Short mmCIF file of C-alpha atoms and ligand atoms in Angstrom, two decimals:
data_model
loop_
_atom_site.label_atom_id
_atom_site.label_comp_id
_atom_site.label_asym_id
_atom_site.label_seq_id
_atom_site.Cartn_x
_atom_site.Cartn_y
_atom_site.Cartn_z
CA MET A 1 -63.43 109.33 -99.66
CA ASN A 2 -64.47 108.82 -103.78
CA PHE A 3 -67.65 109.53 -104.90
CA LEU A 4 -68.41 108.02 -108.05
CA THR A 5 -71.93 105.90 -108.15
CA HIS A 6 -72.11 104.66 -112.10
CA LEU A 7 -71.09 104.20 -115.56
CA GLU A 8 -72.90 106.18 -118.26
CA CYS A 9 -73.32 105.08 -121.60
CA GLY A 10 -71.89 109.09 -123.52
CA MET A 11 -74.86 107.82 -125.87
CA CYS A 12 -78.11 105.97 -124.95
CA LYS A 13 -77.79 106.84 -121.48
CA LYS A 14 -77.39 103.24 -119.92
CA LYS A 15 -76.35 103.50 -116.68
CA LEU A 16 -74.02 100.49 -115.46
CA ASP A 17 -72.94 99.56 -112.32
CA ALA A 18 -69.96 100.87 -111.75
CA GLU A 19 -68.45 97.75 -109.59
CA LYS A 20 -68.40 95.74 -112.94
CA ILE A 21 -66.26 95.41 -115.51
CA TRP A 22 -66.97 96.69 -119.02
CA ASN A 23 -65.92 97.84 -121.70
CA LEU A 24 -68.53 99.60 -124.54
CA CYS A 25 -72.01 100.10 -123.70
CA PRO A 26 -73.85 96.61 -123.85
CA ASP A 27 -76.88 98.20 -125.83
CA CYS A 28 -75.81 100.84 -128.41
CA GLY A 29 -71.83 99.30 -128.37
CA LYS A 30 -69.96 103.38 -127.43
CA PRO A 31 -67.84 104.44 -124.72
CA LEU A 32 -69.06 104.51 -121.48
CA LEU A 33 -68.70 106.87 -119.39
CA ALA A 34 -67.79 107.30 -115.40
CA ARG A 35 -70.84 109.60 -113.08
CA TYR A 36 -70.04 110.66 -109.93
CA ASP A 37 -72.64 112.68 -107.08
CA LEU A 38 -70.84 115.40 -108.12
CA ASN A 39 -73.37 117.64 -105.70
CA ARG A 40 -72.03 115.78 -102.49
CA ALA A 41 -68.18 116.42 -103.88
CA GLY A 42 -68.42 119.58 -104.21
CA ARG A 43 -69.85 119.79 -101.04
CA ALA A 44 -67.03 117.80 -99.18
CA VAL A 45 -63.99 118.69 -101.27
CA ASN A 46 -62.62 122.48 -100.84
CA LYS A 47 -60.66 123.56 -103.75
CA ASN A 48 -58.55 125.59 -101.92
CA ASP A 49 -57.39 123.19 -100.24
CA PHE A 50 -55.23 121.18 -103.23
CA ASN A 51 -52.06 122.41 -103.21
CA LYS A 52 -50.98 121.00 -99.52
CA ARG A 53 -51.65 117.86 -101.86
CA GLU A 54 -49.43 115.72 -103.42
CA PRO A 55 -48.33 117.10 -106.69
CA ASN A 56 -49.25 114.47 -109.16
CA LEU A 57 -53.38 113.88 -110.60
CA TRP A 58 -54.39 111.55 -107.52
CA ARG A 59 -54.97 115.20 -105.85
CA TYR A 60 -58.06 114.90 -107.60
CA HIS A 61 -58.72 111.73 -106.54
CA GLU A 62 -62.54 111.98 -104.66
CA LEU A 63 -63.67 112.24 -108.88
CA LEU A 64 -61.17 109.87 -110.11
CA PRO A 65 -62.75 106.29 -111.03
CA LEU A 66 -60.56 103.79 -107.92
CA ARG A 67 -62.20 103.04 -105.00
CA ASN A 68 -59.07 102.05 -102.84
CA PRO A 69 -56.24 103.79 -102.35
CA ARG A 70 -53.69 101.03 -101.67
CA PHE A 71 -54.43 100.32 -105.59
CA ARG A 72 -53.29 103.41 -106.45
CA LEU A 73 -50.35 103.44 -109.40
CA SER A 74 -47.66 106.80 -109.32
CA LEU A 75 -44.46 107.22 -111.35
CA GLY A 76 -45.59 111.23 -110.80
CA GLU A 77 -47.77 111.69 -113.58
CA GLY A 78 -49.91 114.52 -113.86
CA PHE A 79 -49.29 117.98 -112.46
CA THR A 80 -47.23 119.31 -115.04
CA PRO A 81 -46.11 122.64 -115.98
CA LEU A 82 -48.56 125.25 -117.48
CA ILE A 83 -46.03 127.95 -119.07
CA GLU A 84 -46.12 131.19 -119.79
CA ALA A 85 -44.84 131.48 -123.32
CA ARG A 86 -43.39 134.95 -123.11
CA ARG A 87 -40.27 134.55 -125.93
CA LEU A 88 -42.81 132.63 -128.39
CA GLY A 89 -45.08 135.89 -127.60
CA GLU A 90 -42.79 138.06 -127.95
CA LYS A 91 -42.06 136.25 -131.59
CA LEU A 92 -45.51 135.95 -132.24
CA GLY A 93 -46.40 139.52 -130.96
CA PHE A 94 -49.27 137.65 -128.86
CA ASN A 95 -49.95 138.95 -124.81
CA SER A 96 -51.71 135.52 -123.46
CA ILE A 97 -49.86 132.25 -124.84
CA PHE A 98 -49.75 129.01 -122.34
CA ILE A 99 -47.97 126.10 -123.18
CA LYS A 100 -49.34 122.81 -120.85
CA ASP A 101 -45.88 120.28 -120.97
CA GLU A 102 -46.96 117.18 -121.04
CA SER A 103 -43.31 116.15 -121.60
CA LEU A 104 -43.13 115.45 -118.02
CA ASN A 105 -44.90 113.02 -118.20
CA PRO A 106 -43.72 109.56 -116.67
CA THR A 107 -42.97 107.68 -119.99
CA GLY A 108 -42.74 111.32 -121.93
CA SER A 109 -46.87 111.82 -122.89
CA PHE A 110 -49.42 112.31 -121.32
CA LYS A 111 -50.46 108.79 -122.47
CA ALA A 112 -49.02 107.97 -118.52
CA ARG A 113 -52.75 109.83 -117.23
CA GLY A 114 -54.98 107.44 -119.17
CA LEU A 115 -52.47 104.57 -118.36
CA CYS A 116 -51.93 105.27 -114.85
CA MET A 117 -55.73 105.64 -114.16
CA ALA A 118 -56.60 102.52 -116.48
CA VAL A 119 -54.18 100.00 -114.88
CA SER A 120 -55.12 100.95 -111.09
CA LYS A 121 -58.77 100.53 -111.61
CA VAL A 122 -58.02 97.42 -113.34
CA ASN A 123 -56.50 96.10 -110.86
CA GLU A 124 -58.61 96.40 -108.53
CA LEU A 125 -60.94 95.20 -110.52
CA GLY A 126 -58.95 91.51 -110.46
CA ILE A 127 -57.94 91.84 -114.26
CA LYS A 128 -54.27 90.30 -114.82
CA GLU A 129 -53.67 90.89 -118.44
CA VAL A 130 -54.17 93.76 -120.75
CA SER A 131 -53.68 94.55 -124.37
CA ILE A 132 -53.42 98.27 -125.83
CA PRO A 133 -53.47 99.00 -130.18
CA SER A 134 -50.71 102.01 -130.11
CA ALA A 135 -48.91 104.67 -132.58
CA GLY A 136 -46.27 104.54 -129.09
CA ASN A 137 -46.56 107.12 -126.34
CA ALA A 138 -50.13 104.63 -125.18
CA ALA A 139 -48.25 100.83 -125.26
CA GLY A 140 -44.73 102.60 -123.61
CA ALA A 141 -47.44 104.33 -121.10
CA LEU A 142 -49.15 101.23 -120.34
CA CYS A 143 -45.87 98.61 -119.99
CA ALA A 144 -44.60 100.99 -117.24
CA TYR A 145 -48.13 100.92 -114.59
CA ALA A 146 -48.25 97.51 -115.86
CA SER A 147 -44.85 96.72 -114.60
CA LEU A 148 -45.80 98.59 -111.25
CA ALA A 149 -48.69 96.86 -110.87
CA GLY A 150 -47.50 93.31 -111.74
CA ILE A 151 -49.81 92.13 -114.89
CA SER A 152 -49.16 91.82 -118.04
CA ALA A 153 -49.23 93.90 -121.08
CA HIS A 154 -49.70 92.50 -124.80
CA VAL A 155 -48.76 95.58 -126.73
CA PHE A 156 -49.43 96.54 -130.59
CA MET A 157 -48.33 98.55 -132.53
CA PRO A 158 -47.56 99.37 -136.72
CA ASN A 159 -44.02 98.06 -137.69
CA ASP A 160 -43.49 101.40 -138.86
CA VAL A 161 -43.45 103.02 -134.88
CA PRO A 162 -40.49 104.85 -134.26
CA ARG A 163 -37.84 102.63 -133.17
CA SER A 164 -37.33 104.44 -129.39
CA PHE A 165 -41.24 103.21 -128.88
CA ILE A 166 -40.26 99.95 -129.31
CA ALA A 167 -36.76 99.71 -127.03
CA GLU A 168 -39.33 101.52 -124.22
CA CYS A 169 -41.72 98.77 -124.39
CA ARG A 170 -39.04 96.10 -124.26
CA ALA A 171 -37.09 97.83 -120.94
CA LEU A 172 -40.09 98.18 -119.33
CA GLY A 173 -41.08 94.16 -120.27
CA GLY A 174 -44.17 94.64 -122.35
CA HIS A 175 -44.88 91.72 -125.01
CA ILE A 176 -44.85 93.69 -127.99
CA THR A 177 -46.42 92.47 -131.74
CA LEU A 178 -45.71 94.64 -134.55
CA VAL A 179 -48.36 95.04 -137.15
CA ASP A 180 -48.23 95.83 -140.38
CA GLY A 181 -50.87 98.70 -140.72
CA LEU A 182 -52.20 102.00 -139.05
CA ILE A 183 -53.30 101.59 -135.16
CA THR A 184 -57.29 100.21 -136.75
CA ASP A 185 -55.56 97.35 -138.12
CA CYS A 186 -53.40 96.88 -134.54
CA ARG A 187 -57.07 96.98 -132.92
CA LYS A 188 -57.97 93.91 -135.41
CA LYS A 189 -55.04 92.04 -134.43
CA ALA A 190 -55.30 92.72 -130.76
CA THR A 191 -59.25 91.68 -130.59
CA GLU A 192 -57.16 87.99 -131.43
CA GLY A 193 -55.79 87.86 -128.23
CA ILE A 194 -58.53 89.84 -125.80
CA LYS A 195 -61.07 86.65 -127.68
CA LYS A 196 -58.38 83.87 -127.21
CA PHE A 197 -57.07 85.36 -124.30
CA ASN A 198 -59.67 87.06 -122.61
CA TRP A 199 -57.20 90.20 -122.17
CA PHE A 200 -58.79 93.38 -121.04
CA ASP A 201 -59.06 95.69 -124.37
CA ILE A 202 -57.46 99.20 -122.99
CA SER A 203 -58.13 100.58 -126.77
CA THR A 204 -58.75 104.53 -126.39
CA LEU A 205 -62.03 104.54 -125.22
CA ARG A 206 -62.77 101.18 -125.47
CA GLU A 207 -62.85 101.03 -121.52
CA PRO A 208 -63.98 104.33 -119.09
CA TYR A 209 -61.11 104.93 -117.38
CA ARG A 210 -58.38 106.30 -119.81
CA ILE A 211 -60.34 109.22 -120.17
CA GLU A 212 -60.87 110.11 -116.25
CA GLY A 213 -56.82 110.33 -115.84
CA LYS A 214 -56.69 112.58 -119.15
CA LYS A 215 -59.93 114.90 -117.60
CA THR A 216 -57.18 116.24 -114.61
CA MET A 217 -55.27 118.02 -117.45
CA GLY A 218 -58.65 120.25 -117.15
CA TYR A 219 -58.75 119.96 -113.45
CA GLU A 220 -54.31 121.26 -113.38
CA ILE A 221 -55.46 124.11 -115.85
CA ALA A 222 -58.45 125.18 -114.15
CA GLU A 223 -56.04 124.63 -110.46
CA GLN A 224 -53.63 126.00 -112.09
CA MET A 225 -55.06 129.82 -113.67
CA LYS A 226 -57.49 130.21 -110.35
CA TRP A 227 -59.83 129.27 -111.39
CA GLU A 228 -60.55 131.06 -113.97
CA LEU A 229 -60.50 128.89 -117.54
CA PRO A 230 -58.66 130.31 -120.72
CA ASP A 231 -60.67 131.58 -123.61
CA VAL A 232 -59.26 128.84 -125.96
CA ILE A 233 -57.44 125.26 -125.57
CA ILE A 234 -55.68 124.01 -128.73
CA TYR A 235 -55.53 120.50 -128.65
CA PRO A 236 -54.19 117.65 -131.04
CA THR A 237 -56.16 115.13 -131.94
CA GLY A 238 -56.15 111.56 -132.59
CA GLY A 239 -58.55 109.15 -130.56
CA GLY A 240 -59.93 112.38 -128.69
CA THR A 241 -59.53 111.41 -124.63
CA GLY A 242 -57.88 114.53 -123.68
CA LEU A 243 -60.63 117.16 -125.65
CA VAL A 244 -63.67 115.21 -124.29
CA GLY A 245 -62.00 114.32 -121.31
CA MET A 246 -61.17 118.11 -120.54
CA TRP A 247 -64.67 118.85 -121.26
CA LYS A 248 -65.88 116.99 -118.99
CA ALA A 249 -63.51 118.34 -115.92
CA PHE A 250 -64.72 121.47 -116.92
CA PHE A 251 -68.82 120.36 -116.39
CA GLU A 252 -67.76 118.74 -113.09
CA MET A 253 -66.40 120.90 -111.45
CA ALA A 254 -68.85 124.04 -112.53
CA GLU A 255 -70.57 121.24 -111.07
CA MET A 256 -69.66 121.34 -108.04
CA GLY A 257 -69.11 125.62 -108.02
CA TRP A 258 -65.53 125.40 -108.63
CA ILE A 259 -65.78 127.13 -111.43
CA ASN A 260 -68.14 129.65 -113.61
CA SER A 261 -69.85 128.76 -116.09
CA LYS A 262 -67.10 130.36 -118.78
CA LYS A 263 -65.62 127.64 -120.47
CA PRO A 264 -63.15 127.62 -123.40
CA ARG A 265 -63.54 127.43 -127.27
CA MET A 266 -62.48 123.87 -127.90
CA VAL A 267 -59.90 123.62 -130.79
CA SER A 268 -59.25 120.25 -133.21
CA VAL A 269 -56.42 120.33 -134.38
CA GLN A 270 -55.28 117.32 -137.07
CA SER A 271 -53.29 116.65 -139.50
CA GLU A 272 -54.02 117.30 -143.50
CA GLY A 273 -52.60 114.15 -143.57
CA CYS A 274 -55.41 112.22 -141.37
CA ALA A 275 -57.96 114.33 -140.21
CA PRO A 276 -61.37 112.77 -140.16
CA ILE A 277 -62.41 114.68 -137.01
CA VAL A 278 -62.31 117.82 -139.39
CA LYS A 279 -63.69 116.98 -141.92
CA ALA A 280 -66.96 115.91 -139.90
CA PHE A 281 -67.15 118.73 -138.27
CA GLN A 282 -66.55 121.38 -141.19
CA GLU A 283 -69.65 119.09 -142.81
CA GLY A 284 -72.22 119.09 -140.07
CA LYS A 285 -71.86 115.15 -138.97
CA GLU A 286 -72.24 113.66 -135.96
CA PHE A 287 -69.97 110.51 -136.75
CA ALA A 288 -66.26 111.17 -138.97
CA GLU A 289 -66.03 108.59 -141.88
CA PRO A 290 -63.00 106.59 -141.67
CA TRP A 291 -60.13 108.83 -143.38
CA MET A 292 -58.65 106.54 -146.05
CA GLY A 293 -54.68 106.14 -146.43
CA ALA A 294 -54.40 107.99 -143.32
CA ARG A 295 -50.32 109.96 -143.05
CA THR A 296 -48.46 112.47 -141.24
CA ILE A 297 -45.20 112.68 -139.21
CA ALA A 298 -47.42 113.43 -135.55
CA ASP A 299 -47.93 109.55 -134.84
CA GLY A 300 -50.03 109.86 -132.21
CA LEU A 301 -52.56 111.67 -134.96
CA ARG A 302 -52.58 108.75 -137.49
CA VAL A 303 -55.90 107.60 -136.27
CA PRO A 304 -58.24 107.37 -138.78
CA SER A 305 -61.25 106.10 -136.84
CA ALA A 306 -62.14 107.10 -133.30
CA ILE A 307 -65.58 105.46 -131.46
CA GLY A 308 -65.11 108.38 -129.36
CA ASP A 309 -65.96 110.67 -132.91
CA PHE A 310 -69.46 112.33 -131.91
CA LEU A 311 -68.12 112.99 -128.24
CA ILE A 312 -65.02 115.02 -129.35
CA LEU A 313 -67.45 116.66 -132.88
CA ARG A 314 -70.23 117.87 -129.60
CA ALA A 315 -67.33 118.78 -127.24
CA ILE A 316 -65.86 121.27 -129.72
CA ARG A 317 -69.39 121.94 -131.20
CA GLU A 318 -70.57 122.94 -127.73
CA SER A 319 -68.09 125.26 -126.87
CA ARG A 320 -68.33 127.34 -129.73
CA GLY A 321 -64.26 125.88 -131.34
CA THR A 322 -62.90 125.12 -133.92
CA ALA A 323 -61.09 122.35 -136.02
CA VAL A 324 -58.22 122.82 -138.26
CA THR A 325 -55.74 121.22 -140.64
CA VAL A 326 -52.52 121.98 -140.61
CA SER A 327 -49.83 120.35 -142.80
CA ASP A 328 -46.43 118.29 -141.91
CA GLU A 329 -44.29 120.87 -142.52
CA ASP A 330 -46.16 123.46 -140.73
CA ILE A 331 -46.16 120.88 -137.68
CA PHE A 332 -42.40 120.31 -137.75
CA ASN A 333 -41.58 124.00 -137.74
CA GLN A 334 -43.43 125.15 -134.96
CA ALA A 335 -42.71 121.68 -132.73
CA SER A 336 -38.99 123.76 -133.95
CA THR A 337 -40.38 126.76 -133.14
CA ILE A 338 -41.55 125.96 -129.65
CA GLY A 339 -38.08 123.99 -128.62
CA ASN A 340 -36.51 127.62 -129.68
CA THR A 341 -38.06 130.24 -128.37
CA GLN A 342 -39.49 127.89 -124.55
CA GLY A 343 -36.40 125.32 -124.32
CA ILE A 344 -39.06 122.41 -124.87
CA PHE A 345 -37.97 119.95 -126.93
CA ALA A 346 -42.05 119.79 -128.23
CA CYS A 347 -43.32 116.31 -130.55
CA PRO A 348 -45.00 117.12 -133.59
CA GLU A 349 -48.27 116.21 -132.09
CA GLY A 350 -47.53 119.47 -129.86
CA GLY A 351 -46.24 121.63 -132.86
CA ALA A 352 -49.23 121.15 -134.88
CA THR A 353 -51.12 123.42 -131.55
CA LEU A 354 -48.86 126.38 -132.34
CA ALA A 355 -49.60 125.55 -136.07
CA ALA A 356 -52.94 125.86 -135.85
CA PHE A 357 -52.80 128.72 -133.34
CA LYS A 358 -50.99 130.76 -136.25
CA GLN A 359 -53.76 129.64 -138.57
CA LEU A 360 -56.81 131.08 -135.97
CA ARG A 361 -54.77 134.26 -135.39
CA GLU A 362 -54.42 135.12 -138.88
CA THR A 363 -58.30 134.31 -139.35
CA GLY A 364 -58.88 136.81 -136.82
CA TRP A 365 -60.86 133.13 -134.84
CA ILE A 366 -58.41 134.03 -132.16
CA LYS A 367 -58.89 138.19 -130.77
CA ASP A 368 -55.75 139.62 -129.89
CA ASP A 369 -56.41 139.83 -126.12
CA GLU A 370 -57.19 136.21 -125.91
CA THR A 371 -55.82 133.47 -123.12
CA VAL A 372 -54.84 130.68 -125.29
CA VAL A 373 -53.22 127.40 -123.58
CA LEU A 374 -51.18 124.99 -126.20
CA PHE A 375 -50.64 121.43 -125.65
CA ASN A 376 -47.57 120.03 -125.89
CA THR A 377 -48.75 116.68 -125.31
CA GLY A 378 -45.36 114.96 -125.29
CA SER A 379 -41.36 115.15 -125.55
CA GLY A 380 -39.88 115.05 -128.42
CA HIS A 381 -36.62 112.91 -127.51
CA LYS A 382 -38.87 109.18 -128.97
CA TYR A 383 -39.83 111.11 -132.40
CA TYR A 384 -35.38 112.61 -132.63
CA HIS A 385 -35.09 111.14 -136.59
CA LEU A 386 -37.57 113.52 -137.53
CA TRP A 387 -34.82 115.79 -136.14
CA MET A 388 -32.20 114.18 -138.04
CA LYS A 389 -33.12 113.58 -141.93
CA ASP A 390 -31.15 115.87 -144.62
CA LYS A 391 -29.26 115.88 -141.68
CA GLU A 392 -25.41 115.02 -142.18
CA ASP A 393 -25.51 111.94 -139.58
CA ILE A 394 -23.51 112.36 -137.04
CA SER A 395 -23.62 109.04 -135.42
C1 PLP B 1 -51.99 109.89 -128.29
C2 PLP B 1 -51.62 111.56 -128.40
C3 PLP B 1 -52.49 112.33 -129.11
C4 PLP B 1 -53.96 112.09 -128.92
O1 PLP B 1 -54.49 112.15 -128.00
P1 PLP B 1 -55.81 111.64 -127.83
O2 PLP B 1 -56.12 111.91 -126.75
O3 PLP B 1 -56.21 110.13 -127.84
O4 PLP B 1 -56.37 112.37 -129.50
C5 PLP B 1 -51.16 113.67 -129.48
N1 PLP B 1 -50.07 113.41 -128.79
C6 PLP B 1 -49.18 112.35 -128.64
C7 PLP B 1 -48.13 112.73 -128.45
C8 PLP B 1 -49.90 111.32 -128.13
O5 PLP B 1 -49.44 110.33 -128.30
#
């Protein structure tokens, strides 16, 4: 059983038929969100039954947009460990710190969640060719699920993307285009193919399904914490799907009566070299201005302009959260700290969450008795070059 009812514009609230193919809202051009009959779902689904289900994101299938289970694709994505980081906590003199380790997903990042869902759904809708602009991880994840579904993936990455991502997309059978510029330039390039060949555009928040895959991180944290959410969640923000998705998940769960009304304060962390959301948050704006000259070692955060900016800012404000910048040096150092205290080879984006944590604790925004979840969104393996720089070349 599945409780999807319709799609709804995140801005103007226009309702759309969920059985048809949509990208953005046809009226105002903003992102669409999947809506469910939460009343019925709350009565039909018992949250205590999840432990009998498979440890992947399909365990929440009633609240996901796929209709026909025949189209479910799976490489084992989701239900990643929520690790109580004791050694890290000791080092920081902090009691209750958890790491949601997304590096264990297929293709080594949480992009697998979104692309698993989107490719499953577009396959159900009969789409045969898709395209994506990506800083690397989304491209790899798309190629993996497209390969599994037997559909074509056209991926557009900046030409300075780490070589590991190119290798991965090649091995997974993707059609690769390298673009001179940033992810925003990649999108422009992809748009040519979308217009000419009618590929389905699977860019961040320009279709309603990736966010549904990513919202399962919120369901998992609730389930793994026995339906008692943490005080603070720190999330490295690029396009913002994960942050917006989790915030959506918390409302859905509250509506279904699975959790009480206490929700976490959502923290968005970006690099000093690309921080459009932090700037907009600090200036009290509803939308973010495009960031000029975006630069950071955390490729997933090099997003100068996000179509879901107002949804990210809304989630931060509604949750009484905040947004902070951290330096690339700190990003690198804290990724290493996660590695040498907890045995997790974290991606730089994961390091950014620890850097933000330290900053917020120093200012007293995070209190000693609070429970905090950091997101390690991907594996350090694909960014291994960062740990080789200035070091003896042993290759
Ligand atoms: C894409 C990406 C991010 C940013 O995620 P959004 O949900 O788009 O904000 C963070 N970390 C890694 C490793 C990524 O690949």
